[in-house]
PDB file of C-alpha atoms in Angstrom:
ATOM      1  CA  UNK A   1     -16.304 -85.021-160.356  1.00 57.00           C
ATOM      2  CA  UNK A   2     -12.743 -84.902-162.067  1.00 62.00           C
ATOM      3  CA  UNK A   3      -9.932 -82.378-161.383  1.00 72.00           C
ATOM      4  CA  UNK A   4     -10.882 -80.898-164.809  1.00 83.00           C
ATOM      5  CA  UNK A   5     -14.823 -80.283-163.997  1.00 87.00           C
ATOM      6  CA  UNK A   6     -13.815 -76.596-163.385  1.00 94.00           C
ATOM      7  CA  UNK A   7     -13.411 -75.999-167.074  1.00 95.00           C
ATOM      8  CA  UNK A   8     -16.229 -75.297-169.628  1.00 96.00           C
ATOM      9  CA  UNK A   9     -17.682 -78.209-171.455  1.00 96.00           C
ATOM     10  CA  UNK A  10     -17.704 -76.190-174.872  1.00 97.00           C
ATOM     11  CA  UNK A  11     -14.292 -75.184-176.377  1.00 96.00           C
ATOM     12  CA  UNK A  12     -13.618 -71.445-176.498  1.00 97.00           C
ATOM     13  CA  UNK A  13     -13.688 -71.908-180.131  1.00 97.00           C
ATOM     14  CA  UNK A  14     -17.448 -72.905-179.986  1.00 98.00           C
ATOM     15  CA  UNK A  15     -18.349 -70.249-177.274  1.00 98.00           C
ATOM     16  CA  UNK A  16     -17.004 -67.510-179.936  1.00 98.00           C
ATOM     17  CA  UNK A  17     -19.052 -69.027-182.445  1.00 98.00           C
ATOM     18  CA  UNK A  18     -22.175 -69.256-180.032  1.00 98.00           C
ATOM     19  CA  UNK A  19     -21.657 -65.601-179.379  1.00 98.00           C
ATOM     20  CA  UNK A  20     -21.722 -64.771-183.206  1.00 97.00           C
ATOM     21  CA  UNK A  21     -24.767 -66.794-183.107  1.00 98.00           C
ATOM     22  CA  UNK A  22     -26.525 -64.892-180.530  1.00 98.00           C
ATOM     23  CA  UNK A  23     -25.701 -61.721-182.473  1.00 97.00           C
ATOM     24  CA  UNK A  24     -27.297 -62.978-185.429  1.00 97.00           C
ATOM     25  CA  UNK A  25     -30.552 -63.611-183.643  1.00 98.00           C
ATOM     26  CA  UNK A  26     -30.626 -59.920-182.169  1.00 97.00           C
ATOM     27  CA  UNK A  27     -29.741 -58.797-185.658  1.00 97.00           C
ATOM     28  CA  UNK A  28     -32.702 -60.745-186.923  1.00 98.00           C
ATOM     29  CA  UNK A  29     -35.477 -58.963-184.832  1.00 98.00           C
ATOM     30  CA  UNK A  30     -33.488 -55.635-184.813  1.00 97.00           C
ATOM     31  CA  UNK A  31     -33.808 -55.549-188.674  1.00 97.00           C
ATOM     32  CA  UNK A  32     -37.508 -56.339-188.370  1.00 97.00           C
ATOM     33  CA  UNK A  33     -38.264 -53.675-185.811  1.00 97.00           C
ATOM     34  CA  UNK A  34     -39.496 -56.145-183.012  1.00 98.00           C
ATOM     35  CA  UNK A  35     -39.197 -54.928-179.543  1.00 98.00           C
ATOM     36  CA  UNK A  36     -36.784 -56.872-177.420  1.00 98.00           C
ATOM     37  CA  UNK A  37     -38.290 -57.339-173.512  1.00 98.00           C
ATOM     38  CA  UNK A  38     -37.260 -59.097-170.269  1.00 98.00           C
ATOM     39  CA  UNK A  39     -39.799 -60.562-167.864  1.00 98.00           C
ATOM     40  CA  UNK A  40     -39.312 -62.298-164.533  1.00 97.00           C
ATOM     41  CA  UNK A  41     -37.786 -65.775-164.407  1.00 96.00           C
ATOM     42  CA  UNK A  42     -39.258 -66.052-160.966  1.00 96.00           C
ATOM     43  CA  UNK A  43     -43.288 -66.331-160.366  1.00 95.00           C
ATOM     44  CA  UNK A  44     -45.470 -67.287-157.606  1.00 93.00           C
ATOM     45  CA  UNK A  45     -47.647 -69.148-160.380  1.00 94.00           C
ATOM     46  CA  UNK A  46     -46.558 -71.932-162.770  1.00 94.00           C
ATOM     47  CA  UNK A  47     -47.266 -73.754-166.190  1.00 94.00           C
ATOM     48  CA  UNK A  48     -49.913 -76.349-165.159  1.00 95.00           C
ATOM     49  CA  UNK A  49     -48.866 -78.482-168.392  1.00 94.00           C
ATOM     50  CA  UNK A  50     -48.553 -81.964-166.988  1.00 92.00           C
ATOM     51  CA  UNK A  51     -45.442 -82.711-169.087  1.00 91.00           C
ATOM     52  CA  UNK A  52     -43.491 -80.109-167.725  1.00 93.00           C
ATOM     53  CA  UNK A  53     -41.848 -79.859-164.170  1.00 94.00           C
ATOM     54  CA  UNK A  54     -40.973 -76.552-162.890  1.00 95.00           C
ATOM     55  CA  UNK A  55     -38.004 -75.836-160.449  1.00 96.00           C
ATOM     56  CA  UNK A  56     -39.218 -74.784-156.987  1.00 95.00           C
ATOM     57  CA  UNK A  57     -37.551 -72.327-154.626  1.00 95.00           C
ATOM     58  CA  UNK A  58     -38.358 -70.310-151.720  1.00 92.00           C
ATOM     59  CA  UNK A  59     -38.710 -66.676-150.824  1.00 91.00           C
ATOM     60  CA  UNK A  60     -39.634 -65.319-147.486  1.00 88.00           C
ATOM     61  CA  UNK A  61     -38.911 -61.430-147.846  1.00 89.00           C
ATOM     62  CA  UNK A  62     -41.404 -58.724-148.407  1.00 91.00           C
ATOM     63  CA  UNK A  63     -44.071 -59.527-151.114  1.00 87.00           C
ATOM     64  CA  UNK A  64     -43.564 -63.281-150.481  1.00 87.00           C
ATOM     65  CA  UNK A  65     -46.758 -65.457-151.293  1.00 89.00           C
ATOM     66  CA  UNK A  66     -48.237 -67.034-148.261  1.00 88.00           C
ATOM     67  CA  UNK A  67     -46.392 -70.332-148.540  1.00 89.00           C
ATOM     68  CA  UNK A  68     -43.114 -68.752-149.628  1.00 88.00           C
ATOM     69  CA  UNK A  69     -43.054 -71.011-152.734  1.00 93.00           C
ATOM     70  CA  UNK A  70     -42.002 -69.694-156.094  1.00 95.00           C
ATOM     71  CA  UNK A  71     -41.087 -71.376-159.368  1.00 97.00           C
ATOM     72  CA  UNK A  72     -38.517 -70.729-161.924  1.00 97.00           C
ATOM     73  CA  UNK A  73     -40.268 -70.242-165.260  1.00 96.00           C
ATOM     74  CA  UNK A  74     -40.400 -73.113-167.884  1.00 97.00           C
ATOM     75  CA  UNK A  75     -41.105 -70.230-170.402  1.00 97.00           C
ATOM     76  CA  UNK A  76     -41.557 -66.555-170.614  1.00 98.00           C
ATOM     77  CA  UNK A  77     -44.939 -66.937-172.548  1.00 97.00           C
ATOM     78  CA  UNK A  78     -47.417 -65.721-169.621  1.00 98.00           C
ATOM     79  CA  UNK A  79     -45.678 -62.411-168.649  1.00 98.00           C
ATOM     80  CA  UNK A  80     -45.011 -61.745-172.424  1.00 98.00           C
ATOM     81  CA  UNK A  81     -48.824 -62.174-172.962  1.00 98.00           C
ATOM     82  CA  UNK A  82     -49.619 -59.762-170.299  1.00 98.00           C
ATOM     83  CA  UNK A  83     -47.136 -57.375-172.169  1.00 98.00           C
ATOM     84  CA  UNK A  84     -49.269 -58.131-175.377  1.00 98.00           C
ATOM     85  CA  UNK A  85     -52.511 -57.350-173.754  1.00 98.00           C
ATOM     86  CA  UNK A  86     -51.150 -54.054-172.433  1.00 98.00           C
ATOM     87  CA  UNK A  87     -50.341 -52.925-175.940  1.00 98.00           C
ATOM     88  CA  UNK A  88     -46.812 -53.698-176.616  1.00 98.00           C
ATOM     89  CA  UNK A  89     -47.041 -54.735-180.206  1.00 98.00           C
ATOM     90  CA  UNK A  90     -44.593 -57.354-181.796  1.00 98.00           C
ATOM     91  CA  UNK A  91     -41.984 -58.553-179.002  1.00 98.00           C
ATOM     92  CA  UNK A  92     -39.145 -61.081-178.495  1.00 98.00           C
ATOM     93  CA  UNK A  93     -36.884 -62.287-175.805  1.00 98.00           C
ATOM     94  CA  UNK A  94     -34.038 -64.420-175.279  1.00 98.00           C
ATOM     95  CA  UNK A  95     -33.871 -65.896-171.703  1.00 98.00           C
ATOM     96  CA  UNK A  96     -32.630 -68.883-169.729  1.00 97.00           C
ATOM     97  CA  UNK A  97     -35.569 -71.218-168.769  1.00 97.00           C
ATOM     98  CA  UNK A  98     -35.800 -74.241-166.145  1.00 97.00           C
ATOM     99  CA  UNK A  99     -37.327 -77.501-166.246  1.00 96.00           C
ATOM    100  CA  UNK A 100     -37.010 -80.283-163.830  1.00 93.00           C
ATOM    101  CA  UNK A 101     -36.142 -83.743-164.946  1.00 88.00           C
ATOM    102  CA  UNK A 102     -34.706 -83.072-168.258  1.00 85.00           C
ATOM    103  CA  UNK A 103     -31.244 -84.148-168.799  1.00 93.00           C
ATOM    104  CA  UNK A 104     -29.692 -85.866-172.090  1.00 93.00           C
ATOM    105  CA  UNK A 105     -27.924 -85.785-175.193  1.00 95.00           C
ATOM    106  CA  UNK A 106     -30.549 -82.887-176.190  1.00 95.00           C
ATOM    107  CA  UNK A 107     -31.702 -81.789-172.818  1.00 95.00           C
ATOM    108  CA  UNK A 108     -30.057 -79.661-169.899  1.00 97.00           C
ATOM    109  CA  UNK A 109     -32.475 -78.411-167.145  1.00 96.00           C
ATOM    110  CA  UNK A 110     -31.335 -74.903-167.557  1.00 97.00           C
ATOM    111  CA  UNK A 111     -31.317 -73.875-171.245  1.00 97.00           C
ATOM    112  CA  UNK A 112     -31.706 -70.661-173.805  1.00 98.00           C
ATOM    113  CA  UNK A 113     -35.166 -70.165-175.042  1.00 98.00           C
ATOM    114  CA  UNK A 114     -36.043 -67.534-177.928  1.00 98.00           C
ATOM    115  CA  UNK A 115     -39.810 -66.636-177.550  1.00 98.00           C
ATOM    116  CA  UNK A 116     -41.584 -64.169-179.773  1.00 98.00           C
ATOM    117  CA  UNK A 117     -45.050 -62.888-180.487  1.00 98.00           C
ATOM    118  CA  UNK A 118     -46.581 -61.270-183.733  1.00 98.00           C
ATOM    119  CA  UNK A 119     -50.080 -59.619-183.095  1.00 98.00           C
ATOM    120  CA  UNK A 120     -51.971 -59.934-186.451  1.00 97.00           C
ATOM    121  CA  UNK A 121     -50.512 -62.980-187.627  1.00 96.00           C
ATOM    122  CA  UNK A 122     -51.739 -66.444-187.457  1.00 97.00           C
ATOM    123  CA  UNK A 123     -49.621 -69.608-186.973  1.00 97.00           C
ATOM    124  CA  UNK A 124     -49.153 -69.948-190.674  1.00 97.00           C
ATOM    125  CA  UNK A 125     -47.335 -66.663-191.040  1.00 97.00           C
ATOM    126  CA  UNK A 126     -45.417 -67.461-187.999  1.00 98.00           C
ATOM    127  CA  UNK A 127     -43.990 -70.701-189.727  1.00 98.00           C
ATOM    128  CA  UNK A 128     -42.709 -68.786-192.362  1.00 98.00           C
ATOM    129  CA  UNK A 129     -40.825 -66.412-189.798  1.00 98.00           C
ATOM    130  CA  UNK A 130     -39.346 -69.551-187.893  1.00 98.00           C
ATOM    131  CA  UNK A 131     -38.057 -70.661-191.386  1.00 98.00           C
ATOM    132  CA  UNK A 132     -36.335 -67.195-192.151  1.00 98.00           C
ATOM    133  CA  UNK A 133     -34.848 -67.279-188.698  1.00 98.00           C
ATOM    134  CA  UNK A 134     -33.487 -70.819-188.859  1.00 98.00           C
ATOM    135  CA  UNK A 135     -32.047 -69.813-192.510  1.00 97.00           C
ATOM    136  CA  UNK A 136     -30.649 -66.649-191.006  1.00 96.00           C
ATOM    137  CA  UNK A 137     -28.716 -68.576-188.153  1.00 95.00           C
ATOM    138  CA  UNK A 138     -28.061 -71.994-189.600  1.00 94.00           C
ATOM    139  CA  UNK A 139     -28.170 -71.501-193.323  1.00 93.00           C
ATOM    140  CA  UNK A 140     -30.592 -71.865-196.123  1.00 93.00           C
ATOM    141  CA  UNK A 141     -32.344 -75.081-196.723  1.00 91.00           C
ATOM    142  CA  UNK A 142     -35.594 -76.472-198.137  1.00 97.00           C
ATOM    143  CA  UNK A 143     -38.709 -76.373-196.177  1.00 98.00           C
ATOM    144  CA  UNK A 144     -41.612 -79.039-195.952  1.00 98.00           C
ATOM    145  CA  UNK A 145     -44.974 -78.984-194.160  1.00 98.00           C
ATOM    146  CA  UNK A 146     -46.720 -82.070-192.861  1.00 98.00           C
ATOM    147  CA  UNK A 147     -50.159 -82.326-190.995  1.00 98.00           C
ATOM    148  CA  UNK A 148     -49.982 -84.601-187.683  1.00 98.00           C
ATOM    149  CA  UNK A 149     -52.302 -86.900-189.335  1.00 97.00           C
ATOM    150  CA  UNK A 150     -50.283 -87.357-192.408  1.00 97.00           C
ATOM    151  CA  UNK A 151     -47.188 -88.420-190.323  1.00 97.00           C
ATOM    152  CA  UNK A 152     -49.221 -91.262-188.347  1.00 98.00           C
ATOM    153  CA  UNK A 153     -51.089 -92.529-191.559  1.00 97.00           C
ATOM    154  CA  UNK A 154     -48.099 -94.636-192.954  1.00 97.00           C
ATOM    155  CA  UNK A 155     -48.023 -96.548-189.724  1.00 96.00           C
ATOM    156  CA  UNK A 156     -51.391 -97.432-189.825  1.00 96.00           C
ATOM    157  CA  UNK A 157     -52.699 -94.963-187.359  1.00 97.00           C
ATOM    158  CA  UNK A 158     -55.674 -92.513-187.433  1.00 97.00           C
ATOM    159  CA  UNK A 159     -54.175 -89.963-184.978  1.00 97.00           C
ATOM    160  CA  UNK A 160     -57.269 -88.292-184.758  1.00 96.00           C
ATOM    161  CA  UNK A 161     -59.902 -91.365-184.596  1.00 95.00           C
ATOM    162  CA  UNK A 162     -58.184 -94.399-183.191  1.00 96.00           C
ATOM    163  CA  UNK A 163     -58.862 -94.894-179.376  1.00 95.00           C
ATOM    164  CA  UNK A 164     -56.508 -95.874-176.820  1.00 95.00           C
ATOM    165  CA  UNK A 165     -56.618 -99.637-177.250  1.00 95.00           C
ATOM    166  CA  UNK A 166     -55.688 -99.280-180.945  1.00 96.00           C
ATOM    167  CA  UNK A 167     -52.869 -96.934-180.157  1.00 96.00           C
ATOM    168  CA  UNK A 168     -51.625 -99.277-177.355  1.00 95.00           C
ATOM    169  CA  UNK A 169     -51.606-102.116-180.127  1.00 95.00           C
ATOM    170  CA  UNK A 170     -49.691 -99.749-182.307  1.00 96.00           C
ATOM    171  CA  UNK A 171     -47.113 -98.736-179.715  1.00 96.00           C
ATOM    172  CA  UNK A 172     -46.569-102.742-178.784  1.00 94.00           C
ATOM    173  CA  UNK A 173     -45.824-103.242-182.596  1.00 95.00           C
ATOM    174  CA  UNK A 174     -43.739-100.283-183.212  1.00 95.00           C
ATOM    175  CA  UNK A 175     -41.884 -99.399-179.786  1.00 91.00           C
ATOM    176  CA  UNK A 176     -39.514-101.559-177.916  1.00 84.00           C
ATOM    177  CA  UNK A 177     -40.951-102.338-174.588  1.00 86.00           C
ATOM    178  CA  UNK A 178     -43.475 -99.317-174.227  1.00 88.00           C
ATOM    179  CA  UNK A 179     -44.511 -98.277-170.955  1.00 91.00           C
ATOM    180  CA  UNK A 180     -47.834 -99.659-169.926  1.00 90.00           C
ATOM    181  CA  UNK A 181     -50.881 -97.530-168.673  1.00 89.00           C
ATOM    182  CA  UNK A 182     -50.408 -94.375-170.926  1.00 91.00           C
ATOM    183  CA  UNK A 183     -53.325 -92.307-171.897  1.00 91.00           C
ATOM    184  CA  UNK A 184     -54.164 -91.697-175.485  1.00 93.00           C
ATOM    185  CA  UNK A 185     -52.114 -88.405-176.084  1.00 93.00           C
ATOM    186  CA  UNK A 186     -49.104 -89.972-174.216  1.00 92.00           C
ATOM    187  CA  UNK A 187     -49.143 -92.824-176.735  1.00 95.00           C
ATOM    188  CA  UNK A 188     -49.394 -90.607-179.601  1.00 96.00           C
ATOM    189  CA  UNK A 189     -46.165 -88.706-178.107  1.00 95.00           C
ATOM    190  CA  UNK A 190     -44.593 -91.993-177.460  1.00 95.00           C
ATOM    191  CA  UNK A 191     -45.058 -93.146-181.235  1.00 97.00           C
ATOM    192  CA  UNK A 192     -44.227 -89.763-182.580  1.00 97.00           C
ATOM    193  CA  UNK A 193     -40.864 -89.411-180.627  1.00 95.00           C
ATOM    194  CA  UNK A 194     -39.589 -93.017-181.220  1.00 95.00           C
ATOM    195  CA  UNK A 195     -40.950 -93.541-184.867  1.00 96.00           C
ATOM    196  CA  UNK A 196     -41.546 -90.482-186.551  1.00 97.00           C
ATOM    197  CA  UNK A 197     -39.655 -87.400-185.300  1.00 97.00           C
ATOM    198  CA  UNK A 198     -36.129 -89.109-185.858  1.00 96.00           C
ATOM    199  CA  UNK A 199     -36.921 -88.909-189.505  1.00 97.00           C
ATOM    200  CA  UNK A 200     -37.966 -85.390-189.485  1.00 98.00           C
ATOM    201  CA  UNK A 201     -35.627 -82.330-190.529  1.00 97.00           C
ATOM    202  CA  UNK A 202     -33.085 -84.586-192.443  1.00 96.00           C
ATOM    203  CA  UNK A 203     -32.400 -82.615-195.474  1.00 93.00           C
ATOM    204  CA  UNK A 204     -34.771 -79.821-194.996  1.00 97.00           C
ATOM    205  CA  UNK A 205     -36.767 -77.928-192.303  1.00 98.00           C
ATOM    206  CA  UNK A 206     -40.010 -79.938-191.362  1.00 98.00           C
ATOM    207  CA  UNK A 207     -43.092 -78.234-190.027  1.00 98.00           C
ATOM    208  CA  UNK A 208     -45.864 -80.410-188.432  1.00 98.00           C
ATOM    209  CA  UNK A 209     -49.295 -78.602-187.943  1.00 98.00           C
ATOM    210  CA  UNK A 210     -52.859 -79.365-187.245  1.00 97.00           C
ATOM    211  CA  UNK A 211     -52.601 -81.157-183.973  1.00 97.00           C
ATOM    212  CA  UNK A 212     -55.192 -83.180-181.998  1.00 96.00           C
ATOM    213  CA  UNK A 213     -57.421 -80.790-179.963  1.00 95.00           C
ATOM    214  CA  UNK A 214     -56.198 -82.794-177.007  1.00 93.00           C
ATOM    215  CA  UNK A 215     -52.757 -81.407-177.512  1.00 94.00           C
ATOM    216  CA  UNK A 216     -53.992 -77.934-178.161  1.00 95.00           C
ATOM    217  CA  UNK A 217     -52.310 -76.421-174.818  1.00 91.00           C
ATOM    218  CA  UNK A 218     -52.740 -72.607-175.317  1.00 95.00           C
ATOM    219  CA  UNK A 219     -53.632 -72.931-179.080  1.00 97.00           C
ATOM    220  CA  UNK A 220     -56.742 -72.041-180.846  1.00 97.00           C
ATOM    221  CA  UNK A 221     -59.127 -74.699-182.219  1.00 97.00           C
ATOM    222  CA  UNK A 222     -60.027 -74.653-185.737  1.00 97.00           C
ATOM    223  CA  UNK A 223     -63.630 -76.112-186.246  1.00 95.00           C
ATOM    224  CA  UNK A 224     -62.955 -78.367-189.256  1.00 95.00           C
ATOM    225  CA  UNK A 225     -63.789 -82.169-189.405  1.00 94.00           C
ATOM    226  CA  UNK A 226     -61.973 -83.335-187.384  1.00 95.00           C
ATOM    227  CA  UNK A 227     -61.214 -80.130-185.338  1.00 96.00           C
ATOM    228  CA  UNK A 228     -57.564 -79.448-185.117  1.00 97.00           C
ATOM    229  CA  UNK A 229     -55.426 -77.251-182.739  1.00 98.00           C
ATOM    230  CA  UNK A 230     -53.695 -74.159-184.421  1.00 98.00           C
ATOM    231  CA  UNK A 231     -50.376 -75.440-183.332  1.00 98.00           C
ATOM    232  CA  UNK A 232     -47.019 -76.343-185.084  1.00 98.00           C
ATOM    233  CA  UNK A 233     -43.795 -77.928-184.227  1.00 98.00           C
ATOM    234  CA  UNK A 234     -40.504 -77.538-186.133  1.00 98.00           C
ATOM    235  CA  UNK A 235     -37.987 -80.257-186.679  1.00 98.00           C
ATOM    236  CA  UNK A 236     -34.197 -80.081-187.725  1.00 97.00           C
ATOM    237  CA  UNK A 237     -32.012 -83.092-187.650  1.00 96.00           C
ATOM    238  CA  UNK A 238     -34.235 -85.248-185.821  1.00 96.00           C
ATOM    239  CA  UNK A 239     -34.911 -82.523-183.055  1.00 96.00           C
ATOM    240  CA  UNK A 240     -37.939 -80.470-182.032  1.00 97.00           C
ATOM    241  CA  UNK A 241     -36.570 -76.933-182.167  1.00 98.00           C
ATOM    242  CA  UNK A 242     -39.601 -74.872-181.856  1.00 98.00           C
ATOM    243  CA  UNK A 243     -43.296 -75.041-180.822  1.00 98.00           C
ATOM    244  CA  UNK A 244     -45.939 -72.413-181.774  1.00 98.00           C
ATOM    245  CA  UNK A 245     -49.512 -71.452-181.574  1.00 98.00           C
ATOM    246  CA  UNK A 246     -52.237 -69.276-182.947  1.00 98.00           C
ATOM    247  CA  UNK A 247     -52.716 -68.148-179.660  1.00 98.00           C
ATOM    248  CA  UNK A 248     -55.870 -68.684-177.442  1.00 97.00           C
ATOM    249  CA  UNK A 249     -57.478 -65.474-176.318  1.00 97.00           C
ATOM    250  CA  UNK A 250     -60.443 -66.892-174.448  1.00 97.00           C
ATOM    251  CA  UNK A 251     -60.012 -66.294-170.809  1.00 97.00           C
ATOM    252  CA  UNK A 252     -62.652 -68.843-169.708  1.00 97.00           C
ATOM    253  CA  UNK A 253     -61.464 -71.517-172.297  1.00 97.00           C
ATOM    254  CA  UNK A 254     -57.914 -70.998-170.925  1.00 97.00           C
ATOM    255  CA  UNK A 255     -59.059 -71.491-167.230  1.00 97.00           C
ATOM    256  CA  UNK A 256     -60.894 -74.552-168.160  1.00 96.00           C
ATOM    257  CA  UNK A 257     -57.790 -75.821-169.763  1.00 96.00           C
ATOM    258  CA  UNK A 258     -55.468 -75.013-166.606  1.00 96.00           C
ATOM    259  CA  UNK A 259     -58.071 -76.908-164.322  1.00 96.00           C
ATOM    260  CA  UNK A 260     -57.999 -80.032-166.834  1.00 95.00           C
ATOM    261  CA  UNK A 261     -54.174 -79.997-166.475  1.00 95.00           C
ATOM    262  CA  UNK A 262     -54.568 -79.742-162.582  1.00 96.00           C
ATOM    263  CA  UNK A 263     -56.739 -82.567-162.650  1.00 95.00           C
ATOM    264  CA  UNK A 264     -54.412 -84.528-164.795  1.00 93.00           C
ATOM    265  CA  UNK A 265     -51.450 -83.848-162.473  1.00 95.00           C
ATOM    266  CA  UNK A 266     -53.637 -84.849-159.617  1.00 95.00           C
ATOM    267  CA  UNK A 267     -54.447 -88.325-161.211  1.00 92.00           C
ATOM    268  CA  UNK A 268     -50.927 -88.925-162.147  1.00 90.00           C
ATOM    269  CA  UNK A 269     -49.772 -88.164-158.381  1.00 92.00           C
ATOM    270  CA  UNK A 270     -47.927 -85.041-159.537  1.00 93.00           C
ATOM    271  CA  UNK A 271     -47.724 -81.764-157.676  1.00 93.00           C
ATOM    272  CA  UNK A 272     -50.705 -79.509-158.424  1.00 94.00           C
ATOM    273  CA  UNK A 273     -49.289 -76.189-159.643  1.00 95.00           C
ATOM    274  CA  UNK A 274     -51.140 -72.661-158.992  1.00 94.00           C
ATOM    275  CA  UNK A 275     -52.431 -71.228-162.208  1.00 95.00           C
ATOM    276  CA  UNK A 276     -51.581 -67.839-163.236  1.00 97.00           C
ATOM    277  CA  UNK A 277     -54.436 -65.621-162.306  1.00 97.00           C
ATOM    278  CA  UNK A 278     -52.403 -62.594-163.852  1.00 97.00           C
ATOM    279  CA  UNK A 279     -52.257 -64.334-167.450  1.00 97.00           C
ATOM    280  CA  UNK A 280     -56.096 -64.961-167.166  1.00 98.00           C
ATOM    281  CA  UNK A 281     -56.739 -61.486-166.152  1.00 98.00           C
ATOM    282  CA  UNK A 282     -54.993 -60.151-169.145  1.00 98.00           C
ATOM    283  CA  UNK A 283     -56.691 -62.566-171.366  1.00 97.00           C
ATOM    284  CA  UNK A 284     -59.977 -61.170-170.073  1.00 97.00           C
ATOM    285  CA  UNK A 285     -58.677 -57.560-170.551  1.00 97.00           C
ATOM    286  CA  UNK A 286     -58.116 -58.400-174.329  1.00 98.00           C
ATOM    287  CA  UNK A 287     -55.134 -60.339-175.885  1.00 98.00           C
ATOM    288  CA  UNK A 288     -54.716 -59.273-179.458  1.00 97.00           C
ATOM    289  CA  UNK A 289     -55.142 -61.763-182.206  1.00 98.00           C
ATOM    290  CA  UNK A 290     -51.582 -63.117-182.330  1.00 98.00           C
ATOM    291  CA  UNK A 291     -49.471 -66.075-183.068  1.00 98.00           C
ATOM    292  CA  UNK A 292     -46.198 -66.980-180.890  1.00 98.00           C
ATOM    293  CA  UNK A 293     -43.416 -69.372-180.676  1.00 98.00           C
ATOM    294  CA  UNK A 294     -40.774 -70.759-178.455  1.00 98.00           C
ATOM    295  CA  UNK A 295     -37.485 -71.824-179.970  1.00 98.00           C
ATOM    296  CA  UNK A 296     -34.812 -73.747-178.205  1.00 98.00           C
ATOM    297  CA  UNK A 297     -31.630 -71.874-179.033  1.00 98.00           C
ATOM    298  CA  UNK A 298     -29.069 -74.399-177.856  1.00 98.00           C
ATOM    299  CA  UNK A 299     -30.499 -77.140-180.049  1.00 97.00           C
ATOM    300  CA  UNK A 300     -30.542 -74.665-183.038  1.00 97.00           C
ATOM    301  CA  UNK A 301     -26.643 -73.928-182.283  1.00 98.00           C
ATOM    302  CA  UNK A 302     -26.186 -77.587-182.106  1.00 97.00           C
ATOM    303  CA  UNK A 303     -27.120 -77.889-185.655  1.00 96.00           C
ATOM    304  CA  UNK A 304     -25.433 -74.788-186.841  1.00 96.00           C
ATOM    305  CA  UNK A 305     -22.217 -75.741-185.257  1.00 97.00           C
ATOM    306  CA  UNK A 306     -22.113 -79.524-185.980  1.00 96.00           C
ATOM    307  CA  UNK A 307     -22.570 -80.566-182.382  1.00 97.00           C
ATOM    308  CA  UNK A 308     -23.745 -84.014-181.585  1.00 96.00           C
ATOM    309  CA  UNK A 309     -24.455 -83.336-177.837  1.00 97.00           C
ATOM    310  CA  UNK A 310     -25.764 -80.168-175.990  1.00 97.00           C
ATOM    311  CA  UNK A 311     -22.909 -79.923-173.811  1.00 97.00           C
ATOM    312  CA  UNK A 312     -20.756 -79.110-176.688  1.00 97.00           C
ATOM    313  CA  UNK A 313     -22.530 -75.658-176.988  1.00 98.00           C
ATOM    314  CA  UNK A 314     -22.841 -74.972-173.180  1.00 97.00           C
ATOM    315  CA  UNK A 315     -19.944 -73.538-171.337  1.00 97.00           C
ATOM    316  CA  UNK A 316     -21.333 -75.208-168.002  1.00 96.00           C
ATOM    317  CA  UNK A 317     -23.997 -77.744-168.128  1.00 96.00           C
ATOM    318  CA  UNK A 318     -25.748 -79.532-165.111  1.00 94.00           C
ATOM    319  CA  UNK A 319     -22.701 -81.604-163.937  1.00 93.00           C
ATOM    320  CA  UNK A 320     -20.260 -78.394-164.078  1.00 93.00           C
ATOM    321  CA  UNK A 321     -22.555 -75.862-162.820  1.00 91.00           C
TER     322      UNK A 321
END
């Protein structure tokens, strides 16, 4: 730590500009009449996704869970869906979220997420609104759409059909020193992140849709041939800035997916996280047909302000916290 570590990483000029961009986001939703909500950052349950690691804390006061363990949220998704099931209508939230093990040029373990949900919309309509939000904040630009499979085809890969052995061979051919022992979906992620994503969002806003069913997460499955997840990602300047879904509303299927996540975490030697029973109860009560998206505001602000490192748009990143 240096004597200057007390100072903000971002310049004061950038912090003023960031404030204006935050106002622009609020104005976007205010003009559309969407309800702003606040939900807890702390929960006794956690996202079971094996690709996310929550930060853990303890609380031993009144109302504490039996073991005192609580989790800082990786996304406000679950409580926001509980509001939707309670009849909130369209909602949005801008909040700090926390993810363990994520630090780098585009990552800080604490960052600002924008998340919103639109009842009566599918993921296609939400992609249009994401594009409108990005244009509102970062300026207009062309928009392109790609299926997941289309991006892999020029690399000689069938993203929906190739088995693990073929994907391992492709990774060996395309990626410098790829890790060994990855499963099929991890291999696809590796190839996407190293060989495809860096070229997306260059000169346009790129949307990727129709993901493999194994990557559905909390999205619905469309029964075409082959079946695809009604999920999308949005890329700008080689960065993924948003991840959206036509939301799954089947409580039984969601429970099965959470249990599969827990099995995968167990197999990988990760901690097995408690599934959110309140979310499952809300789905059982009835989640309206809706689409939702999470957007990383710090990354969007990097593009809007011409920053090369996430620290340039944060007052106090990890090392100065």
